Coordinates of C-alpha atoms and ligand atoms in Angstrom, one line a residue:
X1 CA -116.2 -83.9 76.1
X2 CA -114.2 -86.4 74.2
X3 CA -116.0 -88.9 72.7
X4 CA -115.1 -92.6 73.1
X5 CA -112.8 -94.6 70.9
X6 CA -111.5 -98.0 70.5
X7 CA -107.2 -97.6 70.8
X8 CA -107.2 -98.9 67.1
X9 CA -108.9 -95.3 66.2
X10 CA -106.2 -93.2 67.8
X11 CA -103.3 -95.4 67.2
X12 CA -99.9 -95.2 65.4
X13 CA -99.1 -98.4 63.4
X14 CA -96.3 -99.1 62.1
X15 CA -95.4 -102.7 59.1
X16 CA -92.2 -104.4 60.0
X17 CA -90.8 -107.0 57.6
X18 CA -89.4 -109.6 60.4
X19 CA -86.6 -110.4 57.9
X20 CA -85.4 -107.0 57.0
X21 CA -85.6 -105.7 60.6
X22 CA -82.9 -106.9 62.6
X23 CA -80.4 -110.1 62.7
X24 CA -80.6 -111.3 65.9
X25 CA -78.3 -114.7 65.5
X26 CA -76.1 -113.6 62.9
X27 CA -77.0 -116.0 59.9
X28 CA -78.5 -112.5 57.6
X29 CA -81.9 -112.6 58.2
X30 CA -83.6 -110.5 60.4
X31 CA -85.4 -112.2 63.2
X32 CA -88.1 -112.2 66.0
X33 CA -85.4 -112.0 68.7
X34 CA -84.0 -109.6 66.7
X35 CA -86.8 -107.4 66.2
X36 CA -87.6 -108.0 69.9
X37 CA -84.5 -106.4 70.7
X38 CA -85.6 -102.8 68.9
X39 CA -89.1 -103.0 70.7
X40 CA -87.5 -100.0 72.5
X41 CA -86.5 -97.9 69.6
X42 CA -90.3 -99.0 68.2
X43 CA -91.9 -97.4 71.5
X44 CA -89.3 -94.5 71.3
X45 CA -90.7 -93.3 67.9
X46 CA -94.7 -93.2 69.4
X47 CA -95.7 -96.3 67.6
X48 CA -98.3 -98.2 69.2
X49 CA -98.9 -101.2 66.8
X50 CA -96.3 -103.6 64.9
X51 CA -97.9 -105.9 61.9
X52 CA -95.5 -107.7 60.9
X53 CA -95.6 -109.4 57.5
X54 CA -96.2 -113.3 57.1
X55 CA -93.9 -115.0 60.0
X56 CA -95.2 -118.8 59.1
X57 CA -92.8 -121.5 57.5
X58 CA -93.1 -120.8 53.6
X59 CA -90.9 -121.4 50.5
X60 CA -90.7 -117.5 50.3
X61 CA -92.1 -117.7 46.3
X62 CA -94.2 -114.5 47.8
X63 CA -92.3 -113.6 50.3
X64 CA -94.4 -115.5 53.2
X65 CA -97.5 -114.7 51.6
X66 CA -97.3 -118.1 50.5
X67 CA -97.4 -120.0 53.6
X68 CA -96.8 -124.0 54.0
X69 CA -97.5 -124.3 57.6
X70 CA -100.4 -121.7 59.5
X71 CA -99.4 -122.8 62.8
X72 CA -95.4 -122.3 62.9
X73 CA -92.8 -120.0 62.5
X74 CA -90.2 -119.6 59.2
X75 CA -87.1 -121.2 60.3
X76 CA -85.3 -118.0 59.2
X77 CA -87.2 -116.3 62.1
X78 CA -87.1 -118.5 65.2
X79 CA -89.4 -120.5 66.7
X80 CA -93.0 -120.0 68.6
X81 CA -91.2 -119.8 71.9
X82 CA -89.3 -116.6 70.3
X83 CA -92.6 -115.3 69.3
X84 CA -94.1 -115.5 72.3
X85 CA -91.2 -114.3 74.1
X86 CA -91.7 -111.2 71.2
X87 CA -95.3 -110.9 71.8
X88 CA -94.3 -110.8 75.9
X89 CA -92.1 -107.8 74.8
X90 CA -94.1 -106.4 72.8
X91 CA -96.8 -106.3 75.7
X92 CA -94.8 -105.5 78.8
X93 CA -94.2 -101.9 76.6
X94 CA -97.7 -101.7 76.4
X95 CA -97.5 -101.7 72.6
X96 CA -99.9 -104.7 70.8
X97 CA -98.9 -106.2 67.4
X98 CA -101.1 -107.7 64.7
X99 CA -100.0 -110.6 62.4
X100 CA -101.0 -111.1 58.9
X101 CA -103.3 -114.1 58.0
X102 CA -103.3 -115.0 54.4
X103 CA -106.2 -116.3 54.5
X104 CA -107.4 -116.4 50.4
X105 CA -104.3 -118.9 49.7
X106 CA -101.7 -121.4 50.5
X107 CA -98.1 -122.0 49.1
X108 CA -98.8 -125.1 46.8
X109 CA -96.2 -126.5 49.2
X110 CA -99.2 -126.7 51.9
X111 CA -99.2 -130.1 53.2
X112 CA -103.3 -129.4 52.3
X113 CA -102.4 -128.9 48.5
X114 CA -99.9 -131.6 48.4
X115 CA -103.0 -134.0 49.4
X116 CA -105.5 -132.2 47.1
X117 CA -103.1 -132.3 44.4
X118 CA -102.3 -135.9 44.7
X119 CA -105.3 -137.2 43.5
X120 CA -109.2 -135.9 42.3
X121 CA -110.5 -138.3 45.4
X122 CA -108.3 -136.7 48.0
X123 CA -110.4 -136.2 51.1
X124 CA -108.4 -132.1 50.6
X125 CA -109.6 -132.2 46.9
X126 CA -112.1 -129.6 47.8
X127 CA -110.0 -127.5 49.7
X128 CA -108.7 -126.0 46.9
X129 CA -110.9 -124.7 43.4
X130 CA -110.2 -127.1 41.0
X131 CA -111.6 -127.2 37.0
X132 CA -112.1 -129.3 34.0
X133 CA -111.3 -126.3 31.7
X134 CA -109.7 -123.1 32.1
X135 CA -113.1 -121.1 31.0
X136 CA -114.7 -120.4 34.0
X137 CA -114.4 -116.8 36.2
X138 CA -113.5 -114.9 33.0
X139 CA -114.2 -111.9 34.1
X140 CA -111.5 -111.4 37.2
X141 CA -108.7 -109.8 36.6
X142 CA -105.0 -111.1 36.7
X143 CA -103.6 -109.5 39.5
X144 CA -99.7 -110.1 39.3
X145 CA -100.1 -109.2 35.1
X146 CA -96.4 -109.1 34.8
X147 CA -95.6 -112.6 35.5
X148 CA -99.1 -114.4 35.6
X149 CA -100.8 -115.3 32.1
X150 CA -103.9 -116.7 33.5
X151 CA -105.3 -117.3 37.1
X152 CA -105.7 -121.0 36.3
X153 CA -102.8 -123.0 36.3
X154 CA -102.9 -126.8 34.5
X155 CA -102.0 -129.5 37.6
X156 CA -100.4 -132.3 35.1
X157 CA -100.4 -135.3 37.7
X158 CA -104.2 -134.8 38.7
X159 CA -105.2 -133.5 35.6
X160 CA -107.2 -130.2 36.0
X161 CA -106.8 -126.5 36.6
X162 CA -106.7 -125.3 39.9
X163 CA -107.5 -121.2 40.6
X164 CA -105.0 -118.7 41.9
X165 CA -105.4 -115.1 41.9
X166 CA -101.7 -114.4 42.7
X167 CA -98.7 -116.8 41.7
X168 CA -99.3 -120.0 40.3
X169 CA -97.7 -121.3 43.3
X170 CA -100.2 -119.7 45.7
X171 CA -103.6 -122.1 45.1
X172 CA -106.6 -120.4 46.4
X173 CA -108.4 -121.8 49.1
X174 CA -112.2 -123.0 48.2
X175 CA -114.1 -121.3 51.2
X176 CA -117.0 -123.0 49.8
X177 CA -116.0 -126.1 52.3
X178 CA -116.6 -125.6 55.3
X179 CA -113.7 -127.5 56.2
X180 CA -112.2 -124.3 55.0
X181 CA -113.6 -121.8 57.2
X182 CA -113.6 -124.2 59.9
X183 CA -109.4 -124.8 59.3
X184 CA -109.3 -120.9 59.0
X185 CA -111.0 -120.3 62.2
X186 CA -109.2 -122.8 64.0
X187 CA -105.5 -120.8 62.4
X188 CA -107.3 -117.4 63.9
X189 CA -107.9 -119.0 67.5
X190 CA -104.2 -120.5 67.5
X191 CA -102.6 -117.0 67.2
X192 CA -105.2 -115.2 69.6
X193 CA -104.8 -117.6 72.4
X194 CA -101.0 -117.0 72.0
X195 CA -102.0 -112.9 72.1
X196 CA -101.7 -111.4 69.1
X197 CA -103.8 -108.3 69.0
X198 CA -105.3 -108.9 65.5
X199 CA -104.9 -110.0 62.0
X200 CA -104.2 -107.9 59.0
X201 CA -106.0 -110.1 56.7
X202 CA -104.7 -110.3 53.4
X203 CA -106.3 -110.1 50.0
X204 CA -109.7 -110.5 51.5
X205 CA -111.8 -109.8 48.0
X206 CA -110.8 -112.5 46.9
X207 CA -112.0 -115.5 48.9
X208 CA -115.0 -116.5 46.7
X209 CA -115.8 -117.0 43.3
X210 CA -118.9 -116.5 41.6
X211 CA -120.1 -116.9 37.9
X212 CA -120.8 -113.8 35.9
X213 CA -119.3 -111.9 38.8
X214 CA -115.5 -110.3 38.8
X215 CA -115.1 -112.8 41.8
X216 CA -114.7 -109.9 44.0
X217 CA -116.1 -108.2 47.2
X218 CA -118.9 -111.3 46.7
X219 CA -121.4 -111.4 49.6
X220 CA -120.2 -114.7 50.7
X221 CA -117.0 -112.7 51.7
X222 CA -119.0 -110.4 53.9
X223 CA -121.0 -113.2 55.3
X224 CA -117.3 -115.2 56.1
X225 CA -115.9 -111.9 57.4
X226 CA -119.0 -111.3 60.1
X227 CA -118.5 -114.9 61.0
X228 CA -115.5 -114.4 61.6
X229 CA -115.6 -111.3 63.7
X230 CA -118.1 -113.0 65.4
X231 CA -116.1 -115.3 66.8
X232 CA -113.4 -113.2 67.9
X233 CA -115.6 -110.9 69.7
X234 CA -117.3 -113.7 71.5
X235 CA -113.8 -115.1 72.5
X236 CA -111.4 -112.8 72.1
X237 CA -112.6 -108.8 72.3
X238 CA -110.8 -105.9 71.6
X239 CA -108.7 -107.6 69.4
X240 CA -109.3 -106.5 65.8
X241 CA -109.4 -107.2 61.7
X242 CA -107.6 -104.9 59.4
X243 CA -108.6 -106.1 55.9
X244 CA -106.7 -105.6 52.6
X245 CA -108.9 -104.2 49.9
X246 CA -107.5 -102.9 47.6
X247 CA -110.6 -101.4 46.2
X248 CA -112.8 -98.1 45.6
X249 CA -114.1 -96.7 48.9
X250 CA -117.7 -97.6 47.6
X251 CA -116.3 -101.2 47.4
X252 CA -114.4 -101.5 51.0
X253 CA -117.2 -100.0 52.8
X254 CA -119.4 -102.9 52.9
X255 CA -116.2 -104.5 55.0
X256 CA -117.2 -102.1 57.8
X257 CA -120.7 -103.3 57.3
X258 CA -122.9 -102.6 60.4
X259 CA -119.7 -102.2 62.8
X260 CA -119.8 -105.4 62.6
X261 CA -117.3 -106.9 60.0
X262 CA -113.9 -105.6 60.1
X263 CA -112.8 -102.7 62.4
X264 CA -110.1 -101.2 59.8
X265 CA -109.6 -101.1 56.3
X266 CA -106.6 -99.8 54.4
X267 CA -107.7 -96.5 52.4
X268 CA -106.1 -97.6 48.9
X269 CA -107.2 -95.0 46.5
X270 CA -106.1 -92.0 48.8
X271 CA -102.4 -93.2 48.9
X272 CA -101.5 -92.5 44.8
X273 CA -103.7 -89.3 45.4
X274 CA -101.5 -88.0 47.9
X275 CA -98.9 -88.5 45.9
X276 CA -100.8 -86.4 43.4
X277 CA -101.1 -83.8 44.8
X278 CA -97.5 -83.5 46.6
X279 CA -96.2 -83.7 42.9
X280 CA -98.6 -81.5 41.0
X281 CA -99.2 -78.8 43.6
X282 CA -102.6 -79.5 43.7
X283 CA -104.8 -81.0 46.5
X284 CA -108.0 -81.7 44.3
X285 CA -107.2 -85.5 43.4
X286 CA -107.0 -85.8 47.7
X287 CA -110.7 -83.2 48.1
X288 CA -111.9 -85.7 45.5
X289 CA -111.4 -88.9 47.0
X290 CA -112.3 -87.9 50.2
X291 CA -115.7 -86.5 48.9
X292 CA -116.2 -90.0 47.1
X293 CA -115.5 -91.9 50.7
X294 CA -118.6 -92.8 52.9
X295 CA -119.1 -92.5 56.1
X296 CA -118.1 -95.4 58.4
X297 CA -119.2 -96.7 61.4
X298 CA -118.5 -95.2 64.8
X299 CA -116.5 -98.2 65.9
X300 CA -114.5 -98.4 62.7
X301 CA -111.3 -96.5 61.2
X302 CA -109.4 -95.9 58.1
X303 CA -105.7 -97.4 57.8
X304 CA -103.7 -94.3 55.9
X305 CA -100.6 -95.3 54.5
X306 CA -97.8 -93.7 52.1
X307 CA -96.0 -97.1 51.7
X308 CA -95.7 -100.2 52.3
X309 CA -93.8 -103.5 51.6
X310 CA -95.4 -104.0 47.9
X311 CA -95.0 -101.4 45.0
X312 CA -97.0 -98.3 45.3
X313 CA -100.5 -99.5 43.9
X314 CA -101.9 -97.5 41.0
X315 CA -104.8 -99.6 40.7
X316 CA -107.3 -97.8 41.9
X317 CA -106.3 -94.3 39.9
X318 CA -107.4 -94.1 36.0
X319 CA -105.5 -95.5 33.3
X320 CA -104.4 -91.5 32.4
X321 CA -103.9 -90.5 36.2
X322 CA -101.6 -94.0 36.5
X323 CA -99.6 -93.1 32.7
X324 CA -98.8 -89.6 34.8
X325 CA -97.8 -91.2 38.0
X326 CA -95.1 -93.6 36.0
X327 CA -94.1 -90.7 34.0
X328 CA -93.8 -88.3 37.2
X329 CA -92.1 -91.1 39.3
X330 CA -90.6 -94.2 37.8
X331 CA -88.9 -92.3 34.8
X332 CA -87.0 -95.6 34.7
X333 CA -89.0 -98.8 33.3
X334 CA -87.6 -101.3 36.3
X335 CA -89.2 -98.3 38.5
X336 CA -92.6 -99.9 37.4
X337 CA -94.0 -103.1 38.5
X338 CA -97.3 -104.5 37.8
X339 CA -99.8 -101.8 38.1
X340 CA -97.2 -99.6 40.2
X341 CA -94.2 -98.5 41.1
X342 CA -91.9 -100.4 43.2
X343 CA -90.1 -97.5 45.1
X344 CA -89.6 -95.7 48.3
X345 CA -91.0 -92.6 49.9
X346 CA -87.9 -90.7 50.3
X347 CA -86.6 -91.5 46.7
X348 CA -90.2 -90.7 45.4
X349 CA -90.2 -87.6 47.0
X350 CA -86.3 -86.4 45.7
X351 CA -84.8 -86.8 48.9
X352 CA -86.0 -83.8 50.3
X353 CA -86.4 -83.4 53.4
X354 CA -89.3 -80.8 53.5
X355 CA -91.6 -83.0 50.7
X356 CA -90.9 -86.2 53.3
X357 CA -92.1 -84.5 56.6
X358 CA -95.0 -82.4 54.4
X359 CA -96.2 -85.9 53.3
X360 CA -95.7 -87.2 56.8
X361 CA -98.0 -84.5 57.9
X362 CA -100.4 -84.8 55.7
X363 CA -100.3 -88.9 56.6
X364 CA -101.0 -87.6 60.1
X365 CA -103.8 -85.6 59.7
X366 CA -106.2 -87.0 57.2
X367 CA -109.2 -89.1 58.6
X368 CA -107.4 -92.1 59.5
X369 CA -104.9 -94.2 61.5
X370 CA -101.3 -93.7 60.1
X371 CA -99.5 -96.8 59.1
X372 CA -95.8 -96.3 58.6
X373 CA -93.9 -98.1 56.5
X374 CA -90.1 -99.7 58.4
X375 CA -87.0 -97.7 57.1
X376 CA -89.6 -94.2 55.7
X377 CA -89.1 -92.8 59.2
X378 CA -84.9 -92.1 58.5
X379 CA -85.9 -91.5 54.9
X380 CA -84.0 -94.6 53.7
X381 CA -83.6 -95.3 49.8
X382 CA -84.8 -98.8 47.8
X383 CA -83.0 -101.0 45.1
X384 CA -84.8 -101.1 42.1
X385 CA -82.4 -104.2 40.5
X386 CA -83.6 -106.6 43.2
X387 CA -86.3 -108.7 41.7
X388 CA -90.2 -108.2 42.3
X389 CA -90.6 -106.3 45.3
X390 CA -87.4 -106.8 47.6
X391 CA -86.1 -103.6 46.2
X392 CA -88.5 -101.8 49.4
X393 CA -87.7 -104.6 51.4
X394 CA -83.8 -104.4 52.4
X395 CA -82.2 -104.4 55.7
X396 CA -82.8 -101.9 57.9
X397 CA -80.0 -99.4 58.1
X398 CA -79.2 -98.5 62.3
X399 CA -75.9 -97.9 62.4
X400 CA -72.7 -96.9 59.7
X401 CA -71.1 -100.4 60.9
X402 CA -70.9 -102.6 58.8
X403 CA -74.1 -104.2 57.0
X404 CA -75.6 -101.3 58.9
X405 CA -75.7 -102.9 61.9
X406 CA -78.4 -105.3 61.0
X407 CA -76.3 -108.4 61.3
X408 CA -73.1 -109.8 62.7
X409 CA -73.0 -112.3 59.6
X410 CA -70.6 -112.2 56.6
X411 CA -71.8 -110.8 53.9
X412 CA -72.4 -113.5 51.9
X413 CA -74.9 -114.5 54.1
X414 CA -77.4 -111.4 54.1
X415 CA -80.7 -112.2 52.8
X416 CA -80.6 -109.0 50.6
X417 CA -77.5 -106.5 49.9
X418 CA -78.0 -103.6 52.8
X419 CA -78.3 -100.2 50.7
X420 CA -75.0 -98.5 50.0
X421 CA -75.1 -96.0 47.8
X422 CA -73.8 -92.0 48.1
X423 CA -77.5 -90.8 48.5
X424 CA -79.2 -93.8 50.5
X425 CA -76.7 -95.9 52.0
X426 CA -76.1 -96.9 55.3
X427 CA -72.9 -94.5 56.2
X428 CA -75.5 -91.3 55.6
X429 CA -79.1 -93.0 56.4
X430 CA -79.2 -94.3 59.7
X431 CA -80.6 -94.5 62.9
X432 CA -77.3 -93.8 65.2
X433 CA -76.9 -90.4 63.3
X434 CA -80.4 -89.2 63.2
X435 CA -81.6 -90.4 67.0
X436 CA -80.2 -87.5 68.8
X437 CA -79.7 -84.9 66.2
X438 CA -83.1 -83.0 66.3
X439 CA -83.3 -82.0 62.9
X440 CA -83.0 -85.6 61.3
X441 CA -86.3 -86.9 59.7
X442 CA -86.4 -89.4 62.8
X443 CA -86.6 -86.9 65.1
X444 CA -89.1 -84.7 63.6
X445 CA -91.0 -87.9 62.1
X446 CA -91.5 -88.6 65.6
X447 CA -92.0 -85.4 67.4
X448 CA -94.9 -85.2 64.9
X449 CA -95.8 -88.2 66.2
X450 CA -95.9 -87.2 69.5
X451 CA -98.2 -84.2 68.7
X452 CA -100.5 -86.1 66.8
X453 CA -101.3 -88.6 69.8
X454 CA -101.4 -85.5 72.0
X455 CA -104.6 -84.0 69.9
X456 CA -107.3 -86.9 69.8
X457 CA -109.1 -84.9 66.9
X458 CA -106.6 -85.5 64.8
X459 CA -107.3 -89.4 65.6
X460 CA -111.2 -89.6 65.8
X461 CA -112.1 -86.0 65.2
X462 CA -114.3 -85.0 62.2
X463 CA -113.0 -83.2 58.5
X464 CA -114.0 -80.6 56.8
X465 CA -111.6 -78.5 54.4
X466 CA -111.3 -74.8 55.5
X467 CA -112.7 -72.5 53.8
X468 CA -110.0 -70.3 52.3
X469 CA -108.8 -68.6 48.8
X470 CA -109.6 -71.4 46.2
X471 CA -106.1 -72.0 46.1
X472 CA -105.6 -75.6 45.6
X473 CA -101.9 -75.3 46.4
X474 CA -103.0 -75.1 50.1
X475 CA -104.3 -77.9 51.5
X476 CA -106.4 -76.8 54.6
X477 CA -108.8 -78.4 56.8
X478 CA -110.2 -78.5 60.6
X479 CA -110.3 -81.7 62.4
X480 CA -112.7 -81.3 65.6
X481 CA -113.8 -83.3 68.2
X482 CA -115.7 -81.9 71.2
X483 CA -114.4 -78.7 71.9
X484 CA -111.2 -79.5 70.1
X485 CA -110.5 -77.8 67.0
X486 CA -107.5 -78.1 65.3
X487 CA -106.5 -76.5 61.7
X488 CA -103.9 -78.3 59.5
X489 CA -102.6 -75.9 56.5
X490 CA -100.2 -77.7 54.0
X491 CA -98.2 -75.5 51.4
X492 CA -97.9 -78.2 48.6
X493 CA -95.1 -76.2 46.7
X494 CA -91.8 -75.0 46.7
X495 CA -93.1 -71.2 46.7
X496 CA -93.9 -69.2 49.6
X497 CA -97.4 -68.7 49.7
X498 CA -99.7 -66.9 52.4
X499 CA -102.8 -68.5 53.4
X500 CA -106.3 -66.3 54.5
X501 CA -108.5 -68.6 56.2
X502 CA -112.1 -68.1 57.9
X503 CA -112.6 -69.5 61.5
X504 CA -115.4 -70.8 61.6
X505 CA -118.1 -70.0 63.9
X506 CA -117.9 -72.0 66.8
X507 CA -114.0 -72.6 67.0
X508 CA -113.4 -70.1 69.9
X509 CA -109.9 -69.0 71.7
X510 CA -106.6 -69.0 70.8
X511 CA -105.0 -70.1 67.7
X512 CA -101.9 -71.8 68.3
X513 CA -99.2 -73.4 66.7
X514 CA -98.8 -77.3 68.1
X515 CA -94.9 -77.1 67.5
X516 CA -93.4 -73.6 67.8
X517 CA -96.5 -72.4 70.4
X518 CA -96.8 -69.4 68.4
X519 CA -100.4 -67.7 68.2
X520 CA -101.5 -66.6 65.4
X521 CA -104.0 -63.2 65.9
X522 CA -107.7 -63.5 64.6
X523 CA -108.3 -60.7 62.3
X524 CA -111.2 -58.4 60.9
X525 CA -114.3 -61.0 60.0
X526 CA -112.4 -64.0 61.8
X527 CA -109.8 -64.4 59.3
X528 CA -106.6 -65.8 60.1
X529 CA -103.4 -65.1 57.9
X530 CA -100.2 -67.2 57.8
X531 CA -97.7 -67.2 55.5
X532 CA -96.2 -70.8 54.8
X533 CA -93.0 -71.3 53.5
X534 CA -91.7 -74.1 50.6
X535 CA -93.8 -77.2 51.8
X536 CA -93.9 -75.8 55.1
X537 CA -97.2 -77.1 57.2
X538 CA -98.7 -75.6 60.8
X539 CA -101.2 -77.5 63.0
X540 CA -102.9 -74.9 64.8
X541 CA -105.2 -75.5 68.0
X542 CA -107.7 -73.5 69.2
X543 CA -107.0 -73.2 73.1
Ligands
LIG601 C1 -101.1 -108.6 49.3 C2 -99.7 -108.6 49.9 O1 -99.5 -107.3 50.4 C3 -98.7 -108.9 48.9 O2 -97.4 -108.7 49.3 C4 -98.9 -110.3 48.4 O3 -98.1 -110.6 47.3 C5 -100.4 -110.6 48.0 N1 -101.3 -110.0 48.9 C6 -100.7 -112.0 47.9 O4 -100.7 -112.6 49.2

């Protein structure tokens, strides 16, 4: 028997940039009526969650993430009766969407920081952390270290520092007032009464500050977090949190607390060790991680993702491990940003087909729910001359029309040049080509897709590597739940290899290969033999 599990646990996610997904009125942004119009290519590729990034009214300094207004929508995108039109949509195809909530920090265009700003007895003074001197909370880190000396910032007209962990224009919130948390929860009930199915919360370490402390993870964060899930159980259940730390797994799993914090938490460190592996040959950094991870509770998940809208992270590696990563993929200094490297998956991964669809598998198979990153699923290319991170951020490419179909408007007008070079551009990379060919990475991305939501192990199912050779070039390992078994061998290199594998006791049946049906014969001693070709990978079921 299948155990239960919350949809969230078997799900496919997938992060859509609002303004990089489809024009829908022709001025060269992409739009909610724009992105409601592909809902049906969304559902066509297996997805079953959209988060899309910050939709509120903002001066863009971060992209949305620094928003001036938590109860509207960015001009650029439409209005709230186009996202409840999208979130209608979005519904009627049974799909849900979650909607990120910035909660640590407001554009210092926030009516609320305008007022705090404006003078030291503003009755908003306190909604924001302001200092005397510059001194205090030495010990956190600067986060955005290529652009921000310090995370105070001097505020000449009231005449102290106020805190930020991200750009100076992004003024944390003090969630010491309880005005604060009682603003914030008032911003989470305003989206869920208009049905969103949950929040990706952003930068949730963050939200405190404590003396003597790195001024993250802090237990007032937990306690806000619980508070907060609190409430939308009460009022709102089912719908869920997905926080944002970026942290080691020892460090995020006190978000999942008792079950009773936040449902899903992105699993940072795996990402760059995936990436590890796939380069090296080697599975080890992966075996490692995944040793170091704890248990969670039985109503909680894992987000796995190979990339998303910022630059691949390589905080969470070692300062060696993250000198071999730049070396091994951003050969070229405006490849790195910050602490990482501000490219795409099909570039990191040479453009080869075989190394995008073995990462892909491995994406679907770990302990975790997948989230896919817009534009990876056609393998499309980034820009690394656009500034910060807009390079991963361009327009979606769905047709070889011009601006790749993603808006009517001249070009002039196009928040961000559409890709157009030999390799990546839109006359080879799009979605009209590869939608009906069925060997295009769209069509196998989501045929994979397909099999993964078929096999509930691979969603909620337990891990444990197979026992096999020694050979870290083969990344093996059984994911089980109930009587479903299901072995997942990955050859990591561009050799052949052949694979000798126990079965272990208990997996009875038929071994059978989820996308060619083959079955593979049990040997001698219940050993099972496959020979895997370049990067090749088999899911195999035991029927
Ligand atoms: C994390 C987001 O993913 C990133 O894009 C943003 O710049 C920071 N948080 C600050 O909000």
């Amino acid at each position: 028997m299948a155990s239960k599990h919350a949809w969230y646990q078997t799900a496919i996610f997938y992060e859509v940039h609002i303004r990089a997904y489809m024009d829908g009125n022709g001025d060269g942004h992409g739009d909610l009526a724009g992105l409601t119009q592909k809902l049906d290519y969304i559902k066509d590729l297996g997805v079953d969650c959209i988060w899309i990034l910050p939709h509120y009214p903002s001066p863009l300094k971060d992209d949305g993430y620094d928003i001036s207004d938590y109860y509207g929508i960015h001009p650029d995108y439409g209005n709230l009766d186009d996202f409840k039109a999208l979130v209608e949509a979005v519904h009627a195809r049974g799909l849900k969407i979650v909607v990120d909530l910035v909660m640590n920090h407001t554009s210092d265009r926030h009516e609320w920081f305008r007022q705090s700003r404006s003078s030291r007895d503003s009755p908003y003074r306190d909604y924001y952390v302001w200092s005397d001197t510059d001194e205090r909370y030495q010990e956190a880190r600067i986060i955005f270290l290529d652009t921000e000396p310090s995370n105070w910032s001097w505020d000449e007209g009231s005449g102290q520092y106020y805190w930020h962990r991200f750009y100076a224009s992004q003024p944390d919130l003090n969630y010491d007032n309880p005005a604060v948390e009682a603003e914030m929860f008032r911003v989470a009930e305003f989206w869920l009464e208009l049905g969103v199915d949950g929040f990706r919360a952003d930068a949730v370490p963050y939200l405190y500050e404590r003396e003597g402390t790195n001024c993250e993870n802090l237990p007032e964060t937990h306690a806000f977090l619980q508070r907060l899930r609190k409430f939308m159980d009460e009022r709102y259940p089912g719908r869920i949190i997905l926080s944002e730390a970026n942290q080691w797994p020892e460090d995020v799993r006190p978000y999942f607390a008792d079950g009773n914090e936040v449902h899903m938490n992105f699993h940072f460190p795996l990402m760059p060790r995936v990436f590890m592996a796939l380069k090296s040959g080697d599975i080890r950094p992966v075996v490692e991680i995944l040793e170091r991870t704890p248990e969670i509770p039985e109503n909680c998940q894992w987000c796995t993702f190979l990339r998303n809208h910022d630059e691949l992270t390589l905080e969470m590696v070692i300062p060696e491990e993250r000198e071999w990563m730049w070396a091994e993929y951003a050969p070229e200094p405006r490849m790195r940003l910050n602490l990482g490297i501000r490219r795409r998956l099909a570039p990191l991964l040479d453009n080869d087909k075989r190394k995008i669809l073995l990462a892909f598998s491995l994406l679907m198979t770990l302990p975790g729910t997948p989230v896919l990153y817009y534009g990876d699923e056609i393998g499309m290319g980034d820009n690394i001359w656009l500034r910060d991170r807009d390079g991963v951020r361009t327009p979606m490419q769905w047709d070889s029309t011009p601006h790749a179909g993603f808006s009517a408007g001249p070009a002039e007008s196009l928040y961000a040049p559409v890709i157009d070079d030999p390799v990546y551009g839109y006359r080879r990379v799009n979605v009209a080509d590869q939608i009906d060919d069925p060997d295009s990475t769209f069509s196998l991305v989501r045929q994979m897709i397909a099999r993964r939501k078929s096999v509930t192990a691979l969603g909620k199912g337990s891990f444990e590597w197979a026992a096999n050779t020694g050979n870290p070039a083969l990344a093996a390992f059984w994911r089980s739940l109930g009587d479903q078994k299901v072995l997942v061998v990955h050859n990591l290199i561009g050799q052949v290899q052949s694979a000798s594998i126990s079965i272990p006791e208990g997996v009875s049946g038929r071994l059978v290969e989820i996308f060619t049906a083959k079955e593979y014969p049990r040997l001698q001693d219940n050993m099972l033999q496959l020979t895997l070709a370049p990067y090749q990978y088999h899911w195999l079921e035991s029927r």
